[in-house]
mmCIF file of C-alpha atoms in Angstrom:
data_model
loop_
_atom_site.group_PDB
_atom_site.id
_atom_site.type_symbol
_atom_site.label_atom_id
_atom_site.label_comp_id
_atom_site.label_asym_id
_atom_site.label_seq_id
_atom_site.Cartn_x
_atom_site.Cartn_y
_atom_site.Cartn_z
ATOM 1 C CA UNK A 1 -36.022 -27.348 -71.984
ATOM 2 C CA UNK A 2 -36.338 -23.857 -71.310
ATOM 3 C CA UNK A 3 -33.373 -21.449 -70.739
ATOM 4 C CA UNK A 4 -33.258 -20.752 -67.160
ATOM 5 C CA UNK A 5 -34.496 -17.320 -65.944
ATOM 6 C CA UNK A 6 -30.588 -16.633 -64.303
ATOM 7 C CA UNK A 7 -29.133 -17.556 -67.304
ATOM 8 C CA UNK A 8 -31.515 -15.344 -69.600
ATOM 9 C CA UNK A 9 -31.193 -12.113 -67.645
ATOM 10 C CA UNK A 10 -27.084 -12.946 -67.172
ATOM 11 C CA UNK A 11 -27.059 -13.120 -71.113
ATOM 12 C CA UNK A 12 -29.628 -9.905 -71.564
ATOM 13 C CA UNK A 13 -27.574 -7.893 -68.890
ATOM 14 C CA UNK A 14 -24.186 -8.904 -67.707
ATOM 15 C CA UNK A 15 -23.397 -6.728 -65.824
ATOM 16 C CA UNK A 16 -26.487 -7.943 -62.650
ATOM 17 C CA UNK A 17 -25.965 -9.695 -60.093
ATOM 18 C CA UNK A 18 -28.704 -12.083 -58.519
ATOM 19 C CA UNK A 19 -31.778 -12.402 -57.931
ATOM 20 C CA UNK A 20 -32.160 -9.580 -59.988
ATOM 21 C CA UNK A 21 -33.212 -6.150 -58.475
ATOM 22 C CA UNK A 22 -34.843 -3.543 -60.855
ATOM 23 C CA UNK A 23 -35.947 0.121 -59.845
ATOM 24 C CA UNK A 24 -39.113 0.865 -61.870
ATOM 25 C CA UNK A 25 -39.097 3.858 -64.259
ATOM 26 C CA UNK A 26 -41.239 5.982 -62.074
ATOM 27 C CA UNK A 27 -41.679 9.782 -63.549
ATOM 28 C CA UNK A 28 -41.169 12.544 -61.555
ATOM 29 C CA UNK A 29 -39.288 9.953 -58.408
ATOM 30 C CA UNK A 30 -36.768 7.627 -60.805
ATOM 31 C CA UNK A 31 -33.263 10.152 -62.219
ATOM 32 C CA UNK A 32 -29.735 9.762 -63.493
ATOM 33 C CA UNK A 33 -28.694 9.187 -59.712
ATOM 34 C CA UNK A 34 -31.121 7.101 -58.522
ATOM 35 C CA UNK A 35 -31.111 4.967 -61.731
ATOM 36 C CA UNK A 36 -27.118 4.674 -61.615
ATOM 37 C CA UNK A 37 -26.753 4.241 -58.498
ATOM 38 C CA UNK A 38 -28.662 1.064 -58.500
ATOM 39 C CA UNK A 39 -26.889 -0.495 -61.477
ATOM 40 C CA UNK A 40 -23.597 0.184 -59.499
ATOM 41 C CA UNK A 41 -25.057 -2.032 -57.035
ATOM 42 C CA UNK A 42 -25.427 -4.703 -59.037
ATOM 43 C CA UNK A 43 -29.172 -4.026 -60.233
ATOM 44 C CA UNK A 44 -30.988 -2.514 -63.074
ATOM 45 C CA UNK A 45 -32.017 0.985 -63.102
ATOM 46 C CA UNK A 46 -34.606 2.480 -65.185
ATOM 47 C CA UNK A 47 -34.906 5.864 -66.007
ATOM 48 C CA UNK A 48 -38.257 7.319 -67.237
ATOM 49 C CA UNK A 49 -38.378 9.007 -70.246
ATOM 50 C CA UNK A 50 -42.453 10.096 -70.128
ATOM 51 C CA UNK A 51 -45.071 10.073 -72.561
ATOM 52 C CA UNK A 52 -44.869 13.062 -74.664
ATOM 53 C CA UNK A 53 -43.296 12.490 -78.295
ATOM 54 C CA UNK A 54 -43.413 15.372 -79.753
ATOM 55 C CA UNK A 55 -41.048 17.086 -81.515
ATOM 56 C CA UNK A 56 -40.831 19.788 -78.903
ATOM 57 C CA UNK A 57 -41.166 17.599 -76.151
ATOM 58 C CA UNK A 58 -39.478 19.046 -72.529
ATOM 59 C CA UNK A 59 -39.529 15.092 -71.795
ATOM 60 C CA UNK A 60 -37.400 14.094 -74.420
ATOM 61 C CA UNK A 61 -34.908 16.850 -73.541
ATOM 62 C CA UNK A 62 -35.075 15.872 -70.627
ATOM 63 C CA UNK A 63 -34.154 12.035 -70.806
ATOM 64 C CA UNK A 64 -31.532 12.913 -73.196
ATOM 65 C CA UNK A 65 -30.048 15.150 -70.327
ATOM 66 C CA UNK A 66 -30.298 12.536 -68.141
ATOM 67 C CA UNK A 67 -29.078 9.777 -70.366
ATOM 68 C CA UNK A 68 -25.867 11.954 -70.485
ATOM 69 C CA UNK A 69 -25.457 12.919 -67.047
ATOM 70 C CA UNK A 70 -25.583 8.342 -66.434
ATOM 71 C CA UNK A 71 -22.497 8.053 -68.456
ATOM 72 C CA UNK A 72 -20.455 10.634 -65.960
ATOM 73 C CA UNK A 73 -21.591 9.251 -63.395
ATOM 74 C CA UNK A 74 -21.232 5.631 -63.887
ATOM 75 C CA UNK A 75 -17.759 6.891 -64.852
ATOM 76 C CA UNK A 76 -18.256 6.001 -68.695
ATOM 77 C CA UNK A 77 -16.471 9.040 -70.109
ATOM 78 C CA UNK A 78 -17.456 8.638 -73.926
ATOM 79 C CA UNK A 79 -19.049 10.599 -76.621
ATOM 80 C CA UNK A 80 -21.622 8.769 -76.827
ATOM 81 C CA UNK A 81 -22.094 9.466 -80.718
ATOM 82 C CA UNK A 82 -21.458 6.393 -82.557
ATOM 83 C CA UNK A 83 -20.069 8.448 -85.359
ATOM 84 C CA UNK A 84 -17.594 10.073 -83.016
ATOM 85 C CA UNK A 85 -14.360 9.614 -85.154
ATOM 86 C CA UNK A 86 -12.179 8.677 -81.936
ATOM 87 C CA UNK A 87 -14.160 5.684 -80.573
ATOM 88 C CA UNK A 88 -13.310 2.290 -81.710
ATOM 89 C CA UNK A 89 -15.089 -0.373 -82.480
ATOM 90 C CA UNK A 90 -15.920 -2.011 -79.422
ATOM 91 C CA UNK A 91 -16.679 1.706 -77.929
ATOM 92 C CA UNK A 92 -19.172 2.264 -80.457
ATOM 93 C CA UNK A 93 -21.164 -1.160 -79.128
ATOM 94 C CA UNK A 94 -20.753 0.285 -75.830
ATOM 95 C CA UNK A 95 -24.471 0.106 -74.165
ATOM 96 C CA UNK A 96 -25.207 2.052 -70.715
ATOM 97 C CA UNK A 97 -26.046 -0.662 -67.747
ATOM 98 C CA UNK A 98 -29.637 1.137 -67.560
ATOM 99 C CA UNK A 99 -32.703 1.158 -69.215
ATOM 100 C CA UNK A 100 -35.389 3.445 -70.048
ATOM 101 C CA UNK A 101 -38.924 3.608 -69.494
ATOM 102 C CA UNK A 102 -41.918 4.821 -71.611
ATOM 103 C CA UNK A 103 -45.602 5.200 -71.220
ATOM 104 C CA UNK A 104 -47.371 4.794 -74.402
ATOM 105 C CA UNK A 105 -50.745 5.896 -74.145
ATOM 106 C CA UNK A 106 -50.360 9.384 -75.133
ATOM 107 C CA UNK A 107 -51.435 9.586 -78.951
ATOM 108 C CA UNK A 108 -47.734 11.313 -79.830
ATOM 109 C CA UNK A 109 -46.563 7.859 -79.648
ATOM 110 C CA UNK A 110 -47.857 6.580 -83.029
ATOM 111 C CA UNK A 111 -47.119 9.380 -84.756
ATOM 112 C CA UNK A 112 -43.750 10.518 -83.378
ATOM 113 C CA UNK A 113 -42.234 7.867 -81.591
ATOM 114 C CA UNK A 114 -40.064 6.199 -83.360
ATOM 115 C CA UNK A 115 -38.553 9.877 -85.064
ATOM 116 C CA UNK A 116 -37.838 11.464 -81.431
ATOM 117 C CA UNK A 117 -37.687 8.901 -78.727
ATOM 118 C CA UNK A 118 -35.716 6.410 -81.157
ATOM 119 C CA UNK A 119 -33.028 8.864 -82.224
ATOM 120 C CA UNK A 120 -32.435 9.730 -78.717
ATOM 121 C CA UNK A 121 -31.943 6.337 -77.380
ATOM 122 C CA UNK A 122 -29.586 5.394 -80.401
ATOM 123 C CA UNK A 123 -27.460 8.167 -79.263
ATOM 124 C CA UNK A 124 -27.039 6.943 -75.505
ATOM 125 C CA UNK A 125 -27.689 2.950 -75.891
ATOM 126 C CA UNK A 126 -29.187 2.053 -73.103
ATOM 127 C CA UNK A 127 -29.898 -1.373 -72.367
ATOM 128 C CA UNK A 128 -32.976 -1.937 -72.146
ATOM 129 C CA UNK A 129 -36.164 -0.232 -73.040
ATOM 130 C CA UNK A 130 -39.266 -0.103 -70.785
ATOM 131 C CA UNK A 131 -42.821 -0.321 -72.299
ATOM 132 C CA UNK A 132 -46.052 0.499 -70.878
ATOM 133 C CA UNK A 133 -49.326 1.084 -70.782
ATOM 134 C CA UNK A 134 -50.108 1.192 -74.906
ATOM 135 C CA UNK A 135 -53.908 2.463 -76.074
ATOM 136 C CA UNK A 136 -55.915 -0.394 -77.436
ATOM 137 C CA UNK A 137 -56.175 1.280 -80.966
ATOM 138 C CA UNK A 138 -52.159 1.588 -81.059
ATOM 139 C CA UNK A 139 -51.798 -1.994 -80.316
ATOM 140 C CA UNK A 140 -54.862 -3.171 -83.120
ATOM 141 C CA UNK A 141 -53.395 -1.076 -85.688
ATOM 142 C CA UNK A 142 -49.995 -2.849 -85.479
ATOM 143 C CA UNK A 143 -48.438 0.501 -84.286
ATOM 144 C CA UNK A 144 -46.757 -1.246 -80.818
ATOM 145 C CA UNK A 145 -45.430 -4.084 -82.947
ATOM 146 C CA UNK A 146 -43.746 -1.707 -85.519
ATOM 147 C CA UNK A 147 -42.158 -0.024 -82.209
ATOM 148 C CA UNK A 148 -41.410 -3.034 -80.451
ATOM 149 C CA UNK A 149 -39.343 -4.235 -83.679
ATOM 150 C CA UNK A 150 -37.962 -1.149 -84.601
ATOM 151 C CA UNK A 151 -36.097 -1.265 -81.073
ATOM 152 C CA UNK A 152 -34.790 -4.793 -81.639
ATOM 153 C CA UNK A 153 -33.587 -3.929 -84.938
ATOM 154 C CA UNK A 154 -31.178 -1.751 -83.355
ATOM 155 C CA UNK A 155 -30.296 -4.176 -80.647
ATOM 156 C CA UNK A 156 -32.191 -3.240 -77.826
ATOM 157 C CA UNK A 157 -33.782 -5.554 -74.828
ATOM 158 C CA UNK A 158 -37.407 -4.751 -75.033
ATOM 159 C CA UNK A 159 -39.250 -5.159 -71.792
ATOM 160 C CA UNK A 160 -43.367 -4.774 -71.451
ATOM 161 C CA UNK A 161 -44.922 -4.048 -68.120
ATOM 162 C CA UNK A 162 -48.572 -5.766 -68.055
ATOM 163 C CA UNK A 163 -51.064 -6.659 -65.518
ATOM 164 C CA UNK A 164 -53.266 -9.624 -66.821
ATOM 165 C CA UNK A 165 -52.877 -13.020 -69.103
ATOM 166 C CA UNK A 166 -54.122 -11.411 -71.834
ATOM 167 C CA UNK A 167 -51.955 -7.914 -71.562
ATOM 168 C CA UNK A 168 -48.834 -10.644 -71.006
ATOM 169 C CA UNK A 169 -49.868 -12.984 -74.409
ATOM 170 C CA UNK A 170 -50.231 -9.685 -76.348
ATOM 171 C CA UNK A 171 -46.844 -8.367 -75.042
ATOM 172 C CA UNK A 172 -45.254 -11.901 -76.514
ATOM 173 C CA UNK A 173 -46.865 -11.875 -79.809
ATOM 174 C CA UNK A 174 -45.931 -7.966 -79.685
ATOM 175 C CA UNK A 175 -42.074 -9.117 -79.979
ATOM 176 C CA UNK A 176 -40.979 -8.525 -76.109
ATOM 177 C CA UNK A 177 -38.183 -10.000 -74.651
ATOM 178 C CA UNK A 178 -38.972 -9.582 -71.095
ATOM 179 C CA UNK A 179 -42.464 -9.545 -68.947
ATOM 180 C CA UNK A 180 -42.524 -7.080 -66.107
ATOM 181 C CA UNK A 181 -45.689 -8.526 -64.556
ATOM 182 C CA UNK A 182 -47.480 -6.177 -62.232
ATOM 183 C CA UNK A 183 -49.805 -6.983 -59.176
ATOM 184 C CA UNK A 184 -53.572 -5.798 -57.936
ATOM 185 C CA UNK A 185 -51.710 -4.722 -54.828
ATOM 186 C CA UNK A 186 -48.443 -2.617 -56.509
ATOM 187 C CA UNK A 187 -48.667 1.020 -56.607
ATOM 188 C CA UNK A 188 -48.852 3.416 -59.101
ATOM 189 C CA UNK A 189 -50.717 2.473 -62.764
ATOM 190 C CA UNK A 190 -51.896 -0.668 -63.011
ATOM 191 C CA UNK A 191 -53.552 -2.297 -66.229
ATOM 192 C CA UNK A 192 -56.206 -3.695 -63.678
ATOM 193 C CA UNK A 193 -53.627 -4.824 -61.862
ATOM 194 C CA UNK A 194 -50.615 -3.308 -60.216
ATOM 195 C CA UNK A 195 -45.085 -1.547 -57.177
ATOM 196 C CA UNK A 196 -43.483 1.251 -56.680
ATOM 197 C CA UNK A 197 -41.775 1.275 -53.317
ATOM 198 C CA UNK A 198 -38.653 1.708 -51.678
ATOM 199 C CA UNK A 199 -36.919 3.304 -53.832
ATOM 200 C CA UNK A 200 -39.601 5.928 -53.894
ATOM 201 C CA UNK A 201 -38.279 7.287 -50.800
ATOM 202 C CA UNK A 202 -34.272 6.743 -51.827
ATOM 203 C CA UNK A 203 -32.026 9.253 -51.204
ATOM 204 C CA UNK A 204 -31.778 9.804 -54.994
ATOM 205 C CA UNK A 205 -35.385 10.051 -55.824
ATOM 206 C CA UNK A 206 -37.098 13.173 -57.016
ATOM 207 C CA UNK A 207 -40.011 12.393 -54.664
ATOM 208 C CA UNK A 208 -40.824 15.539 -52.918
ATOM 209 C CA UNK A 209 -40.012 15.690 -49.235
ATOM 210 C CA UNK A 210 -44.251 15.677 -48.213
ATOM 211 C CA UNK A 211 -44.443 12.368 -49.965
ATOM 212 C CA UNK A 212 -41.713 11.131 -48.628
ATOM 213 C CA UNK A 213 -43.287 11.876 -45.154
ATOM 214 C CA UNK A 214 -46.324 9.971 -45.884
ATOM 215 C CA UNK A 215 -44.984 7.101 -47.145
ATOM 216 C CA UNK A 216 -43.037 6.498 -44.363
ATOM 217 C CA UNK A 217 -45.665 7.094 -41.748
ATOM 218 C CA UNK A 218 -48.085 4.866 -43.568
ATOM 219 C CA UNK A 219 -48.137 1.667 -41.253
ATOM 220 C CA UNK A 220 -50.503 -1.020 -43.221
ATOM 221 C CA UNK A 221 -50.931 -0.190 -46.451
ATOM 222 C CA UNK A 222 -54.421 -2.386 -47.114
ATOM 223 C CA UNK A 223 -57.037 -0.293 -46.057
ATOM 224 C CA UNK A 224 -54.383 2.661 -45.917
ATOM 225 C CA UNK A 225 -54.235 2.538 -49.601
ATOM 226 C CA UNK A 226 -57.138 2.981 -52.655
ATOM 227 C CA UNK A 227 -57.224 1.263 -56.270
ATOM 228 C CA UNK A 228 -59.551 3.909 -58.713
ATOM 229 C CA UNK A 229 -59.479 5.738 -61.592
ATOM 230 C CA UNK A 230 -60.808 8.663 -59.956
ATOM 231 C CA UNK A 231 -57.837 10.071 -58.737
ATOM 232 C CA UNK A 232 -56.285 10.999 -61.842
ATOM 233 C CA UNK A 233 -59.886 12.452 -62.735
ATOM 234 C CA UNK A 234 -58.772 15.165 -59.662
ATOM 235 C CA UNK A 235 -55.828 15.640 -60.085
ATOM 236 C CA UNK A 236 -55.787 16.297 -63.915
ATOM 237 C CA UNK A 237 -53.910 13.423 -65.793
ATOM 238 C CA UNK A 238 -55.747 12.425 -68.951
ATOM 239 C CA UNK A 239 -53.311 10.174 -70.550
ATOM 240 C CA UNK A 240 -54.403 7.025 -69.564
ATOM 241 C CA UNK A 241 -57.002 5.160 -71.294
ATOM 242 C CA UNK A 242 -59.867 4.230 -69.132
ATOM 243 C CA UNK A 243 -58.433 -0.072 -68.427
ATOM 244 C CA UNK A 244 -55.788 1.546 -66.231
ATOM 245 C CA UNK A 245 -55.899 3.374 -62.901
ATOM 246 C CA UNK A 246 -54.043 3.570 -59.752
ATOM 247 C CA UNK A 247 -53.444 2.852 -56.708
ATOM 248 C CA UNK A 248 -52.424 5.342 -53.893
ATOM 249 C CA UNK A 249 -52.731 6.506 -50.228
ATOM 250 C CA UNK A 250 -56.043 7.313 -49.181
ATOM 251 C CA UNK A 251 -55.442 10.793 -48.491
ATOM 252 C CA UNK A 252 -57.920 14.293 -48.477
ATOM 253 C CA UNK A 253 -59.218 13.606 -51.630
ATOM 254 C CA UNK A 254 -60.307 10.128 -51.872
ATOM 255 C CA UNK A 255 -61.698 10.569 -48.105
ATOM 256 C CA UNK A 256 -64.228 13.285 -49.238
ATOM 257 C CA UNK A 257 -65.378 11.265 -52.798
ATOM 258 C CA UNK A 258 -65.785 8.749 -50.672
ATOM 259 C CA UNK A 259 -67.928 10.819 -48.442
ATOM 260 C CA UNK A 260 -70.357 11.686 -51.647
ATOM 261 C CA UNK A 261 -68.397 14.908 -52.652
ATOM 262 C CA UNK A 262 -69.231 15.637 -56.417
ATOM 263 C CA UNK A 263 -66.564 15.334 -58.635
ATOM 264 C CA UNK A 264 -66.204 18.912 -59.890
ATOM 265 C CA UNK A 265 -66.360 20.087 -56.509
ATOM 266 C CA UNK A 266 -62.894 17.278 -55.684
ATOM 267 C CA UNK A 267 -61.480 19.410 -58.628
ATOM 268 C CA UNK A 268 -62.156 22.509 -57.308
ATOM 269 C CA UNK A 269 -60.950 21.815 -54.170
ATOM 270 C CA UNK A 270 -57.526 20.014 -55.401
ATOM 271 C CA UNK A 271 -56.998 23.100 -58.132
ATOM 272 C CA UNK A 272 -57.070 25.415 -55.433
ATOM 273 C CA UNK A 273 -55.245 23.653 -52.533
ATOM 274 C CA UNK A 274 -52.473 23.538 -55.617
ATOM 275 C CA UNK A 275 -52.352 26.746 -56.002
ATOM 276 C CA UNK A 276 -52.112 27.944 -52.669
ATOM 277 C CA UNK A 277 -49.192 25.284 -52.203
ATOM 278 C CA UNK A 278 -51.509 23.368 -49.560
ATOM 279 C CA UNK A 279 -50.168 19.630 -50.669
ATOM 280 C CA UNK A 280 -53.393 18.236 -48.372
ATOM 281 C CA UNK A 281 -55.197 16.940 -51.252
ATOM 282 C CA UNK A 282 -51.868 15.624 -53.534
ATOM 283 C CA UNK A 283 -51.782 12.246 -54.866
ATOM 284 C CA UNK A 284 -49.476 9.420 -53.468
ATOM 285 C CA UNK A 285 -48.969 6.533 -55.711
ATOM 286 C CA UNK A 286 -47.858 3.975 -53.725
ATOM 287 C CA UNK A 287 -49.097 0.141 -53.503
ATOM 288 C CA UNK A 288 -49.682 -2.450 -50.270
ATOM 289 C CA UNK A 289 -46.354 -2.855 -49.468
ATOM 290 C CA UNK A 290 -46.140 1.258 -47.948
ATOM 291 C CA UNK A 291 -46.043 -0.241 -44.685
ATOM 292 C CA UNK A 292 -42.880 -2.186 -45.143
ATOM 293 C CA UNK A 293 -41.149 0.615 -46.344
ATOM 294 C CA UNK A 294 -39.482 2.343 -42.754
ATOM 295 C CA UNK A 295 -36.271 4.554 -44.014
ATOM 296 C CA UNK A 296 -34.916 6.919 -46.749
ATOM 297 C CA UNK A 297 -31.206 5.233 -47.769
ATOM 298 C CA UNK A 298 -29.112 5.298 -50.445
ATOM 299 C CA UNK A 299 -30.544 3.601 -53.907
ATOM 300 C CA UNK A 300 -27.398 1.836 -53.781
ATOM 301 C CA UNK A 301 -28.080 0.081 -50.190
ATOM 302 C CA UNK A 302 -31.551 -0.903 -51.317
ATOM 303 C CA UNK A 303 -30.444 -2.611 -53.872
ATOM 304 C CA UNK A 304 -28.084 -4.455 -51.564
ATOM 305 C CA UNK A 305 -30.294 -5.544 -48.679
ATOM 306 C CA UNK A 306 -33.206 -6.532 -51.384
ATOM 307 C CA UNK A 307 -30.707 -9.114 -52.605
ATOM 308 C CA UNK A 308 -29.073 -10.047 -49.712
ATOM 309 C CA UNK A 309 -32.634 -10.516 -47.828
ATOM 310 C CA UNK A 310 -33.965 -12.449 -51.113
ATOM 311 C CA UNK A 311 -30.958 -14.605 -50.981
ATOM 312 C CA UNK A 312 -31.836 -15.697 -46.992
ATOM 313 C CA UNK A 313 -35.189 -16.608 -48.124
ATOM 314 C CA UNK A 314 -35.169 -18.099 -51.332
ATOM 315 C CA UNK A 315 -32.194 -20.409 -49.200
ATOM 316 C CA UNK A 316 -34.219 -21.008 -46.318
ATOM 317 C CA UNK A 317 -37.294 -22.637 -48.485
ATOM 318 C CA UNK A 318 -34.690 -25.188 -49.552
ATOM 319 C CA UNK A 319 -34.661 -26.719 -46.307
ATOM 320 C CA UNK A 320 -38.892 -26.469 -46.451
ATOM 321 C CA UNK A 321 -39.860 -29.282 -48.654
#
């Protein structure tokens, strides 16, 4: 009989409480505060750690800043180098209560990966690790598999975001631990499927105050919302191999390509608006849910009232059947 999914995540990460609430690693939104602040509560956090691994990567820095600044604030006052001379034993094991999140499809990540990313997150321990979004090429050459068991070799959960059957079956033959299946209607990239959400508009979040705005006035997020690859054509984000694409508000930009504006003219347009700090034409990734989502709060309170409401529900269809 199979292990029960409470059981499985209480063994993978003690420290949750259930059901289970994880905040996405969402670049440029997810942080150190956001990220701790909903493991305090009782969740998961995820911090991203991008797609660039090269040696002279600002992302890398960057997560190993971050991954630093998590251990003061979660009140784990440690070197975190396991050859600090002063830690014992079990300090050494020590793991941070958060994970961290990578995008793969950047071609740094076969040739870099595991001698920049891997040194960084032996350093902190966090966790888990977060995978996503792999080229087809990196996954037929072996090159995700190597990752994936490089990672477990040193003790880490390894957890694959994926959008179909076949993206979920790979994932498992790939050596993941844990499935983060996606649906058509989440936000964000989607491997033709799909959320980001509330915790996009957290107190925590690096979202910038515009976006925050929108996502908060959006009131249904079906037809208020668009699934296409041609927003990252605007806006100027070539990492991700043509199977994925997004899914965002319906804003400036998708209204006039959907009004037969040529696409170098939508570029134009979108450089321009940028550089004039008109935000008009910016890109929201959000999914259907937007409409659901009705106040900023702490990441910490989120993570709360998920539970708690999850907890009335999954009750209530007890007395259903």
């Amino acid at each position: 009989m199979a292990q029960p999914l409470k059981t499985r995540l209480a063994t993978l990460f003690p420290h949750v409480q259930h059901p289970v609430i994880f905040s996405a690693p969402m670049l440029g939104t997810a942080n150190s505060s956001l990220a701790a602040e909903v493991s305090k509560a009782g969740g998961l956090g995820i911090l991203p750690g991008g797609f660039d691994f090269t040696p002279s990567s600002p992302q890398l820095t960057t997560l190993d800043t971050e991954l630093s600044a998590i251990r003061t604030k979660l009140n784990l006052n440690l070197n975190p180098n396991p050859n600090h001379p002063n830690l014992t034993k079990q300090e050494e094991k020590q793991t941070l209560p958060i994970g961290t999140g990578f995008i793969l499809s950047h071609p740094s990540f076969r040739t870099h990966f595991l001698t920049t990313a891997l040194p960084i997150l032996l350093t902190h321990r966090p966790a888990a690790i977060w995978l996503f979004a792999p080229r087809p090429e990196d996954i037929s050459s072996g090159a995700v598999r190597l990752a994936v068991a490089a990672l477990k070799r040193e003790g880490f959960v390894v957890m694959f975001q994926v959008g179909t059957v076949a993206a979920a079956r790979q994932a498992v033959l790939d050596g993941a631990d844990v499935l983060v299946c996606q649906g058509v209607d989440a936000g964000g990239h989607q491997f033709a499927a799909g959320g980001a959400g509330v915790f996009t508009v957290a107190e925590e979040a690096w979202t910038p105050e515009f976006r925050k705005k929108l996502i908060l006035g959006t009131t249904d997020g079906g037809p208020a919302t668009v699934k296409t690859p041609v927003l990252d054509d605007i806006q100027g984000t070539p990492i991700w191999p043509d199977i994925y694409d997004g899914r965002a508000l319906a804003g400036k930009s998708w209204q006039d390509h959907a009004a037969g504006m040529p696409l170098e003219e939508n570029i134009r347009l979108f450089q321009e608006a940028d550089k004039a700090g008109d935000q008009s034409r910016k890109i929201t990734w959000v999914g259907t849910g937007v409409g659901l989502v009705k106040r900023i709060q702490p990441a910490g309170d989120i993570v709360r009232e998920v539970r708690e409401d999850a907890i009335r529900r999954i009750q209530s269809l007890q007395f259903a059947f």
